[in-house]
Amino acid sequence: APLPPGSNASFAEDYLEKFFDLKNTNTSSSNNRRVSPFNLKLREMQQFFRLEETGVLDEKTLEVMNKPRCGIPDMAE
Amino acid sequence: YSTFPGNLKWPNNNVTYRIENYTPDLPRSEVDQVIKDALDVWAKVSPLRFIRINSGVADIMISFGRREHGDAYPFDGPDGTLAHAFAPSAGLGGDTHFDEDETFTSHTTAGYNLFNVAAHEFGHALGLSHSTDPGALMYPIYSYRDPSTFVLPFDDMKGIQSLYGVKNT
């Protein structure tokens, strides 16, 4: 389901779409039981920033996402 | 370090730049000097030479803007994204935009130091993508380094030299 606007998860989703090429997943089936693209991209982002690769949105990951930064994506398509 | 797909770079070592507008945060002369110093960071370790022009279209068009500012990548207000620059190519390629909603400084640690931001963005304008080395200038997160003692980190030097070669001495 779409993430509630203004939530940390929504912020993280925006961040991953902008800088790690996360495709908008709002149209995906709710019956999909595979690992979500969001969690895979989060893991990718954590690897890039040398954070613990959990695929879970934790405080340290959010802290990095909130730091001032350059607007160019970190991963090429 | 990393480069853009296809190792995008300028076809010759003489690269032109133009400052299209200024931030009210700093005197114009200071912006001119900071931009020159930030380009020199890359010229010191490569054969690149930067030539300033005051009219017409330069390879690197430099501007300050806020929110939607004429490309497909609007800025986001204070903090968050500070600036962006496009990889070398015709048109928008090489162009470097700073978010006017930030407070830019040149001699203090308050706000965001324009030299630090500009030197990073010019790395993109010359063909470098983001580095995963937290000590590199091309690491995507802002950190303050004293411009008067700044030395280009090894990772960035190797990156720019992989595209343009070493400086002829």
Coordinates of C-alpha atoms in Angstrom, one line a residue:
Chain A
A1 CA 0.0 0.0 0.0
P2 CA 1.2 3.6 -0.5
L3 CA 3.1 4.9 2.5
P4 CA 1.5 7.7 4.5
P5 CA 2.8 11.1 3.4
G6 CA 5.1 12.8 5.9
S7 CA 6.1 9.5 7.5
N8 CA 9.8 8.4 7.8
A9 CA 9.0 5.6 5.4
S10 CA 7.5 8.0 2.9
F11 CA 10.6 10.3 3.2
A12 CA 12.9 7.3 2.7
E13 CA 10.9 6.2 -0.3
D14 CA 11.3 9.7 -1.9
Y15 CA 15.0 9.6 -1.1
L16 CA 15.5 6.2 -2.7
E17 CA 13.5 7.2 -5.7
K18 CA 15.6 10.4 -6.1
F19 CA 19.1 9.0 -5.4
F20 CA 19.0 5.3 -5.8
D21 CA 16.6 4.8 -8.7
L22 CA 13.9 3.1 -6.8
K23 CA 10.9 2.7 -9.1
N24 CA 7.6 3.9 -7.8
T25 CA 6.0 0.7 -6.4
N26 CA 2.5 1.9 -5.6
T27 CA 1.0 -0.1 -8.4
S28 CA 2.6 -3.4 -7.3
S29 CA 0.4 -6.2 -6.2
S30 CA -0.3 -6.5 -2.4
N31 CA 0.0 -10.3 -2.8
N32 CA 3.6 -10.0 -3.9
R33 CA 5.6 -11.9 -1.3
R34 CA 9.1 -11.3 -2.7
V35 CA 11.4 -8.9 -0.9
S36 CA 10.1 -5.4 -1.7
P37 CA 12.1 -3.2 -4.1
F38 CA 12.1 -0.6 -1.2
N39 CA 14.0 -3.0 1.1
L40 CA 16.4 -4.0 -1.7
K41 CA 17.1 -0.4 -2.5
L42 CA 17.5 0.5 1.2
R43 CA 20.1 -2.3 1.4
E44 CA 21.9 -0.8 -1.6
M45 CA 21.9 2.6 -0.1
Q46 CA 23.2 1.2 3.2
Q47 CA 26.0 -0.6 1.4
F48 CA 26.9 2.7 -0.5
F49 CA 27.2 4.6 2.8
R50 CA 28.9 1.7 4.6
L51 CA 26.0 1.3 7.1
E52 CA 24.9 -2.1 8.4
E53 CA 23.1 -3.7 5.5
T54 CA 19.8 -4.7 7.1
G55 CA 17.3 -3.5 4.5
V56 CA 15.4 -2.0 7.4
L57 CA 14.8 1.7 7.9
D58 CA 16.6 2.4 11.2
E59 CA 17.8 5.6 12.9
K60 CA 21.3 5.6 11.4
T61 CA 20.0 5.2 7.9
L62 CA 17.5 8.0 8.4
E63 CA 20.2 10.2 9.9
V64 CA 22.3 9.8 6.7
M65 CA 19.3 10.5 4.5
N66 CA 18.7 13.7 6.4
K67 CA 22.3 15.0 5.9
P68 CA 22.8 17.9 3.4
R69 CA 24.0 16.5 0.1
C70 CA 24.5 16.8 -3.6
G71 CA 21.4 16.3 -5.8
I72 CA 23.1 13.9 -8.3
P73 CA 22.0 10.2 -8.0
D74 CA 24.5 7.9 -6.4
M75 CA 23.8 5.0 -8.7
A76 CA 23.7 5.1 -12.4
E77 CA 20.9 3.3 -14.1
Chain B
Y1 CA 35.8 7.1 -7.3
S2 CA 33.4 6.5 -10.1
T3 CA 32.7 8.0 -13.5
F4 CA 29.4 8.3 -15.4
P5 CA 28.4 5.4 -17.7
G6 CA 30.4 5.7 -20.9
N7 CA 33.1 7.7 -19.1
L8 CA 31.6 11.0 -20.2
K9 CA 34.3 13.8 -20.4
W10 CA 35.0 17.0 -22.3
P11 CA 36.6 16.3 -25.7
N12 CA 39.4 18.8 -25.1
N13 CA 41.2 20.1 -22.1
N14 CA 40.2 23.8 -22.5
V15 CA 36.9 24.1 -20.7
T16 CA 34.9 27.3 -20.6
Y17 CA 32.7 28.5 -17.7
R18 CA 30.3 31.4 -17.2
I19 CA 28.8 32.7 -14.0
E20 CA 25.2 33.5 -15.1
N21 CA 24.0 35.1 -11.8
Y22 CA 25.1 35.5 -8.2
T23 CA 23.9 34.7 -4.7
P24 CA 23.1 37.6 -2.4
D25 CA 24.9 35.7 0.4
L26 CA 28.3 36.8 -0.8
P27 CA 29.9 39.7 -2.6
R28 CA 30.2 39.1 -6.3
S29 CA 34.0 39.3 -6.2
E30 CA 34.1 36.6 -3.6
V31 CA 31.9 34.4 -5.7
D32 CA 34.2 34.9 -8.7
Q33 CA 37.2 34.0 -6.6
V34 CA 35.5 30.9 -5.0
I35 CA 34.4 29.6 -8.3
K36 CA 37.9 30.0 -9.7
D37 CA 39.5 28.3 -6.7
A38 CA 37.0 25.4 -6.9
L39 CA 37.9 24.8 -10.6
D40 CA 41.6 25.1 -9.8
V41 CA 41.3 22.1 -7.4
W42 CA 40.8 20.0 -10.6
A43 CA 43.2 21.9 -12.8
K44 CA 46.1 21.4 -10.3
V45 CA 46.1 17.6 -10.9
S46 CA 45.1 17.3 -14.5
P47 CA 45.8 18.9 -17.9
L48 CA 42.4 20.8 -17.7
R49 CA 42.4 24.5 -18.2
F50 CA 39.4 26.7 -17.4
I51 CA 38.6 29.8 -19.4
R52 CA 36.0 32.2 -18.1
I53 CA 33.6 33.9 -20.5
N54 CA 31.1 36.5 -19.7
S55 CA 28.6 36.1 -22.6
G56 CA 27.4 33.3 -24.8
V57 CA 27.2 29.6 -23.9
A58 CA 30.0 28.1 -21.9
D59 CA 30.7 24.4 -21.3
I60 CA 29.9 24.9 -17.6
M61 CA 27.1 27.4 -17.0
I62 CA 27.0 28.3 -13.4
S63 CA 23.8 29.7 -11.7
F64 CA 22.0 30.1 -8.4
G65 CA 18.3 29.2 -8.4
R66 CA 15.5 28.0 -6.1
R67 CA 12.8 25.3 -6.4
E68 CA 11.9 24.9 -10.1
H69 CA 14.8 26.6 -11.9
G70 CA 14.6 25.6 -15.5
D71 CA 15.7 21.9 -15.5
A72 CA 13.8 18.8 -14.5
Y73 CA 15.3 18.7 -11.1
P74 CA 13.7 21.3 -8.8
F75 CA 15.5 22.2 -5.5
D76 CA 13.9 21.4 -2.2
G77 CA 14.2 24.5 -0.1
P78 CA 16.7 24.9 2.8
D79 CA 19.0 22.0 3.6
G80 CA 18.5 18.6 1.8
T81 CA 19.9 19.0 -1.7
L82 CA 22.4 21.8 -1.9
A83 CA 23.4 21.8 -5.5
H84 CA 23.6 19.6 -8.6
A85 CA 25.6 19.5 -11.8
F86 CA 25.3 17.6 -15.1
A87 CA 27.9 15.3 -16.6
P88 CA 29.9 16.6 -19.6
S89 CA 27.9 16.8 -22.8
A90 CA 26.3 19.5 -25.1
G91 CA 23.5 21.7 -23.8
L92 CA 22.7 21.2 -20.2
G93 CA 25.9 19.0 -19.8
G94 CA 28.4 20.5 -17.4
D95 CA 26.0 23.0 -16.1
T96 CA 26.1 23.6 -12.3
H97 CA 23.3 24.9 -10.2
F98 CA 23.3 25.9 -6.6
D99 CA 20.2 26.0 -4.4
E100 CA 19.6 29.7 -3.5
D101 CA 17.5 28.6 -0.5
E102 CA 20.8 27.6 1.2
T103 CA 23.0 30.1 3.0
F104 CA 26.4 30.0 1.3
T105 CA 29.5 31.3 3.0
S106 CA 33.2 31.6 2.0
H107 CA 35.3 32.1 5.1
T108 CA 33.2 30.7 8.0
T109 CA 31.8 27.4 9.0
A110 CA 28.3 28.8 9.3
G111 CA 25.9 27.9 6.5
Y112 CA 27.4 25.9 3.6
N113 CA 30.8 26.7 2.4
L114 CA 30.5 27.6 -1.3
F115 CA 34.0 26.4 -2.2
N116 CA 33.3 22.9 -0.8
V117 CA 30.0 22.6 -2.6
A118 CA 31.3 24.0 -5.9
A119 CA 34.5 21.9 -6.0
H120 CA 32.3 18.8 -5.5
E121 CA 29.8 19.9 -8.2
F122 CA 32.6 20.7 -10.7
G123 CA 33.8 17.1 -10.2
H124 CA 30.4 16.1 -11.7
A125 CA 30.7 18.7 -14.4
L126 CA 34.0 17.2 -15.5
G127 CA 32.8 13.6 -15.5
L128 CA 33.1 12.2 -12.0
S129 CA 30.1 10.5 -10.3
H130 CA 29.8 10.0 -6.6
S131 CA 32.5 8.2 -4.6
T132 CA 31.8 5.7 -1.9
D133 CA 34.9 6.8 0.0
P134 CA 33.7 9.0 2.9
G135 CA 37.0 10.9 2.7
A136 CA 36.6 11.9 -0.9
L137 CA 35.5 15.2 -2.2
M138 CA 33.1 13.3 -4.5
Y139 CA 31.3 11.6 -1.5
P140 CA 27.7 12.9 -1.8
I141 CA 27.3 14.2 1.7
Y142 CA 28.5 17.7 2.6
S143 CA 31.3 18.2 5.0
Y144 CA 33.3 21.3 5.7
R145 CA 37.0 21.5 4.8
D146 CA 39.0 24.6 5.2
P147 CA 39.4 26.0 1.7
S148 CA 42.8 27.7 2.6
T149 CA 44.4 24.3 3.3
F150 CA 42.4 22.1 1.0
V151 CA 44.2 19.4 -0.8
L152 CA 42.3 17.2 -3.3
P153 CA 42.0 13.7 -1.8
F154 CA 43.8 10.8 -3.5
D155 CA 40.5 9.1 -4.6
D156 CA 39.4 12.2 -6.4
M157 CA 42.8 12.8 -8.0
K158 CA 42.8 9.2 -9.4
G159 CA 39.3 9.8 -10.7
I160 CA 40.0 12.9 -12.6
Q161 CA 43.3 11.5 -13.9
S162 CA 41.5 8.4 -15.1
L163 CA 39.5 10.7 -17.5
Y164 CA 42.0 13.4 -18.5
G165 CA 45.5 12.0 -17.6
V166 CA 48.0 13.6 -15.3
K167 CA 49.1 17.3 -15.4
N168 CA 52.0 18.1 -17.7
T169 CA 54.8 19.6 -15.6

